[in-house]
PDB file of C-alpha atoms in Angstrom:
ATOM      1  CA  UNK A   2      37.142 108.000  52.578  1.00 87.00           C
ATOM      2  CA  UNK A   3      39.177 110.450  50.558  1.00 92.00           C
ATOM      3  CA  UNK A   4      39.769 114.110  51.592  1.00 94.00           C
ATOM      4  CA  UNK A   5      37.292 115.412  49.184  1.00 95.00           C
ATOM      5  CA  UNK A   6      34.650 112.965  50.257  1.00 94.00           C
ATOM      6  CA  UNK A   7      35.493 114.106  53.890  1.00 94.00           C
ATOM      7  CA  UNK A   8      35.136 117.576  53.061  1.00 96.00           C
ATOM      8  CA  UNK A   9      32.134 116.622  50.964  1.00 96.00           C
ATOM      9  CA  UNK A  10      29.951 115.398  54.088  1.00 94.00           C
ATOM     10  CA  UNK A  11      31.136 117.491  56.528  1.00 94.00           C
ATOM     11  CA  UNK A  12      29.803 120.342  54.561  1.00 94.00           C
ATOM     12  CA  UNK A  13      26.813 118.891  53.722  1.00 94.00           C
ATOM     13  CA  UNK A  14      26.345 118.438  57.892  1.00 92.00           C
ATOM     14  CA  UNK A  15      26.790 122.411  58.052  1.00 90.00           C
ATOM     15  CA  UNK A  16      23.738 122.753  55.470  1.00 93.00           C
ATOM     16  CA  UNK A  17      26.675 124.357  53.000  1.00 94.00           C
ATOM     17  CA  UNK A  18      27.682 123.156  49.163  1.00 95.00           C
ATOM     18  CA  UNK A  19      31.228 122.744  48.909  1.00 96.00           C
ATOM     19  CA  UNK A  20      31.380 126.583  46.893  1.00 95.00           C
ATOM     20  CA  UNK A  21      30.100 127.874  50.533  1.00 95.00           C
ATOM     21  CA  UNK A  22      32.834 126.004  52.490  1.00 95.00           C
ATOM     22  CA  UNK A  23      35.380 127.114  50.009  1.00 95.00           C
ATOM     23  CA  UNK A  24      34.152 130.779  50.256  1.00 94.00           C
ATOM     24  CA  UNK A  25      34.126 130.827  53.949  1.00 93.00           C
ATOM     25  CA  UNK A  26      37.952 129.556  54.301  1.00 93.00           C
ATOM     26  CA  UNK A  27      38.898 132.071  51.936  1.00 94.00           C
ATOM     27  CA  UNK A  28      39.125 130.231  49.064  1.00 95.00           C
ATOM     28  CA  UNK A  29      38.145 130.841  44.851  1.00 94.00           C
ATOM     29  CA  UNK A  30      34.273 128.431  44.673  1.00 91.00           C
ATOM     30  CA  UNK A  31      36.032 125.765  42.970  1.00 92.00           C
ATOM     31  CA  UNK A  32      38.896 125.469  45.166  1.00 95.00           C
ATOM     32  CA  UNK A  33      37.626 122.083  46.737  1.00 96.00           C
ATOM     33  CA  UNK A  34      36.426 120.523  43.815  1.00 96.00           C
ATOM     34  CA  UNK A  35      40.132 120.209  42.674  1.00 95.00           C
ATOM     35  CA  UNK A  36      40.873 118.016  45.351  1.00 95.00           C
ATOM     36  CA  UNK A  37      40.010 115.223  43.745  1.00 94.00           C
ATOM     37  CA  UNK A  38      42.647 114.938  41.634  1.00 93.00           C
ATOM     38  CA  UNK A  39      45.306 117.814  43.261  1.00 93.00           C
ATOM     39  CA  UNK A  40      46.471 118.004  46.672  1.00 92.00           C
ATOM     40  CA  UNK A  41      45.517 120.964  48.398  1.00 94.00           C
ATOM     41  CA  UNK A  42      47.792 123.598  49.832  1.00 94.00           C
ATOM     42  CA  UNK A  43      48.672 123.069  53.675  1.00 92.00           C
ATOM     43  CA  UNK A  44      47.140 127.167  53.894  1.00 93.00           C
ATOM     44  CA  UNK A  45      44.257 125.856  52.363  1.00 94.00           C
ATOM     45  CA  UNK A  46      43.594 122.374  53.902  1.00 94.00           C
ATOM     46  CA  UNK A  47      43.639 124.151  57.640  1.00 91.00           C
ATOM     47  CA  UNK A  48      41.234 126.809  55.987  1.00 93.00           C
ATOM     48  CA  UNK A  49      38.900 124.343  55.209  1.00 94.00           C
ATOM     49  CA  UNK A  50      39.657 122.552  58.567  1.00 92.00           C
ATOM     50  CA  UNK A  51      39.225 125.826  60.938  1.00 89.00           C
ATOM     51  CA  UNK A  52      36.250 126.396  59.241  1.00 91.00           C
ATOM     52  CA  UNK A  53      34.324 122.902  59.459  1.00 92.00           C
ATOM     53  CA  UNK A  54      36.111 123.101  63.094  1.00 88.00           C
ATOM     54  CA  UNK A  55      37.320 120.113  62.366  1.00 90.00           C
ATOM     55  CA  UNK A  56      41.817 118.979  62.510  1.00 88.00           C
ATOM     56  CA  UNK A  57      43.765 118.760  59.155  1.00 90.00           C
ATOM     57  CA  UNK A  58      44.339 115.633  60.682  1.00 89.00           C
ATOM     58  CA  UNK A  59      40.839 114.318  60.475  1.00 90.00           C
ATOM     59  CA  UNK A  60      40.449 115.225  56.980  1.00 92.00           C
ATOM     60  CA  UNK A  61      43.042 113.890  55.883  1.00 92.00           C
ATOM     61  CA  UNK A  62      41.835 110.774  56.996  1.00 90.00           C
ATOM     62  CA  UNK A  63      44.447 110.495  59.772  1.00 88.00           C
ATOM     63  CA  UNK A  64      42.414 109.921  62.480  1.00 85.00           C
ATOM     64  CA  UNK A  65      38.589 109.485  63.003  1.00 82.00           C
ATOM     65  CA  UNK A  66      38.512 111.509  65.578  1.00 78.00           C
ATOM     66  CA  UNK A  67      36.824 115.105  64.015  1.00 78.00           C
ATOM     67  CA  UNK A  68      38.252 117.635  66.892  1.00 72.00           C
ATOM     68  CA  UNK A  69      41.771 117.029  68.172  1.00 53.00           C
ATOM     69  CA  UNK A  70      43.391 120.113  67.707  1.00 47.00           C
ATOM     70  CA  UNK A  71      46.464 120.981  69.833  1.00 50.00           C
ATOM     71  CA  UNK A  72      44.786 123.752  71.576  1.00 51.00           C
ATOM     72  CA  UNK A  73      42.241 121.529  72.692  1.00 50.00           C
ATOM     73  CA  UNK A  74      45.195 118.975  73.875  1.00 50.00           C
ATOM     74  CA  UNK A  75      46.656 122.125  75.676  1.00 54.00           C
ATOM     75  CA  UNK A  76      44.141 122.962  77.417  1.00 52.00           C
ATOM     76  CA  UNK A  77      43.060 119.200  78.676  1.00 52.00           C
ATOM     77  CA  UNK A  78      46.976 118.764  79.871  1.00 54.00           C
ATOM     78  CA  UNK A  79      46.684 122.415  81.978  1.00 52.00           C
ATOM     79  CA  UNK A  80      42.934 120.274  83.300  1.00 55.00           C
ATOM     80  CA  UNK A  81      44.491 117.985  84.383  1.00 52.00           C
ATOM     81  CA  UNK A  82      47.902 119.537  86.036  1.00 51.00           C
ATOM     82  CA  UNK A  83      47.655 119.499  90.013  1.00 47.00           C
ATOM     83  CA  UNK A  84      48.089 123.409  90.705  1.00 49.00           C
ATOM     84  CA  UNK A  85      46.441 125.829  88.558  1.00 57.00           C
ATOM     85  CA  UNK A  86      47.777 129.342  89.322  1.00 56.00           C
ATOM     86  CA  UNK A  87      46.359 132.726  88.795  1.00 56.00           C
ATOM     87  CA  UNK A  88      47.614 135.327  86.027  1.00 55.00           C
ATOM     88  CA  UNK A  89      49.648 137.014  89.127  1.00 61.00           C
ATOM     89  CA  UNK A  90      51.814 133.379  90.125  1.00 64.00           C
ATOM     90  CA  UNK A  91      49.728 133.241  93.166  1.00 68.00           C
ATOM     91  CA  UNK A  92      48.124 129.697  94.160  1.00 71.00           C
ATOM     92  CA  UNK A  93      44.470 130.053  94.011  1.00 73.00           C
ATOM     93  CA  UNK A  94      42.235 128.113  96.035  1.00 76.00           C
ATOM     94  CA  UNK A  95      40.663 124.305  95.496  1.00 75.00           C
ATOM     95  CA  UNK A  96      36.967 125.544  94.932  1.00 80.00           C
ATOM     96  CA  UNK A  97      38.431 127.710  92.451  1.00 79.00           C
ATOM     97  CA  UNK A  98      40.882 125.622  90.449  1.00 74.00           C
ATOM     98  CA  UNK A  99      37.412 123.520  89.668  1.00 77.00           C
ATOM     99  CA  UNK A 100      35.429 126.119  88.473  1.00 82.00           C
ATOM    100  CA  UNK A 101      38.292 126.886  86.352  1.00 78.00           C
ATOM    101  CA  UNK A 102      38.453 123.306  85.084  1.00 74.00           C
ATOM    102  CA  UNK A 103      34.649 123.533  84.673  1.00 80.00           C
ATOM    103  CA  UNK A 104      34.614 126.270  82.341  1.00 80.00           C
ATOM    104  CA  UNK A 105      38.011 125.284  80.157  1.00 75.00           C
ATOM    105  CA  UNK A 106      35.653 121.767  79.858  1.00 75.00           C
ATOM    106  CA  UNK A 107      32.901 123.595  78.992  1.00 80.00           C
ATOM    107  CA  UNK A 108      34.568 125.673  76.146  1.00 78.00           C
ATOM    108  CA  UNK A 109      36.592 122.528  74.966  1.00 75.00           C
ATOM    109  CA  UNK A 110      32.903 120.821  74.186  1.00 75.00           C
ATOM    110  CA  UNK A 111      31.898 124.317  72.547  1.00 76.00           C
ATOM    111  CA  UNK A 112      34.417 123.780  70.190  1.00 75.00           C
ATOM    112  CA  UNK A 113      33.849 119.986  69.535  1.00 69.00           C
ATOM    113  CA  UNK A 114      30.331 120.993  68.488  1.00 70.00           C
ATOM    114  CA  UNK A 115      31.304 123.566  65.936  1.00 67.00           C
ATOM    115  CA  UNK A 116      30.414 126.656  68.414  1.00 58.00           C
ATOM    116  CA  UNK A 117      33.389 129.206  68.611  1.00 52.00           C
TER     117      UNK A 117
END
């Protein structure tokens, strides 16, 4: 599937034409439709991308996997550390290292289904 096509369907999963997508990454209406035959700025391809919440990566066909972005790497590595500390360098305590994890879980699945 080409990056166009990509960009295409993922729009059309939003309920948006690809004029809409453009528009809402910043871009002129017919901005994607040139794609097809021009490869897009890296500004504009993570325009696009932030706005479908998807990676550059996955629409560029680099991997099938929609929302591996680094953040979301980031914050699974800091999940999975053994000490989490608070803002002040001070250990905090077992119960609370898990709610911690709970929540940074629970935003990194917010942001795999689109909701920022």
């Amino acid at each position: 599937m080409t990056l166009f096509e990509r960009t295409k369907n993922l729009s059309k999963q939003k309920g948006w034409n690809l004029q809409t997508t453009a528009e809402k990454a910043g871009l002129s209406q017919n901005a994607i439709y040139n794609w097809k035959t021009k490869e897009p700025s890296k500004v504009s391809l993570k325009a696009v991308a932030d706005v479908l919440h998807v990676s550059t990566d996955y629409l560029l066909g680099r991997t099938d996997e929609m929302n591996t972005t680094s953040s979301d790497k980031k914050v699974a590595d800091i999940l999975d550390n053994e000490t989490i500390l608070a803002f002040d360098g001070m250990e905090i305590a077992e119960e609370d290292k898990e709610k911690l994890r709970e929540y940074a879980r629970f935003i990194i699945e917010q942001r795999q289904r689109g909701n920022k």
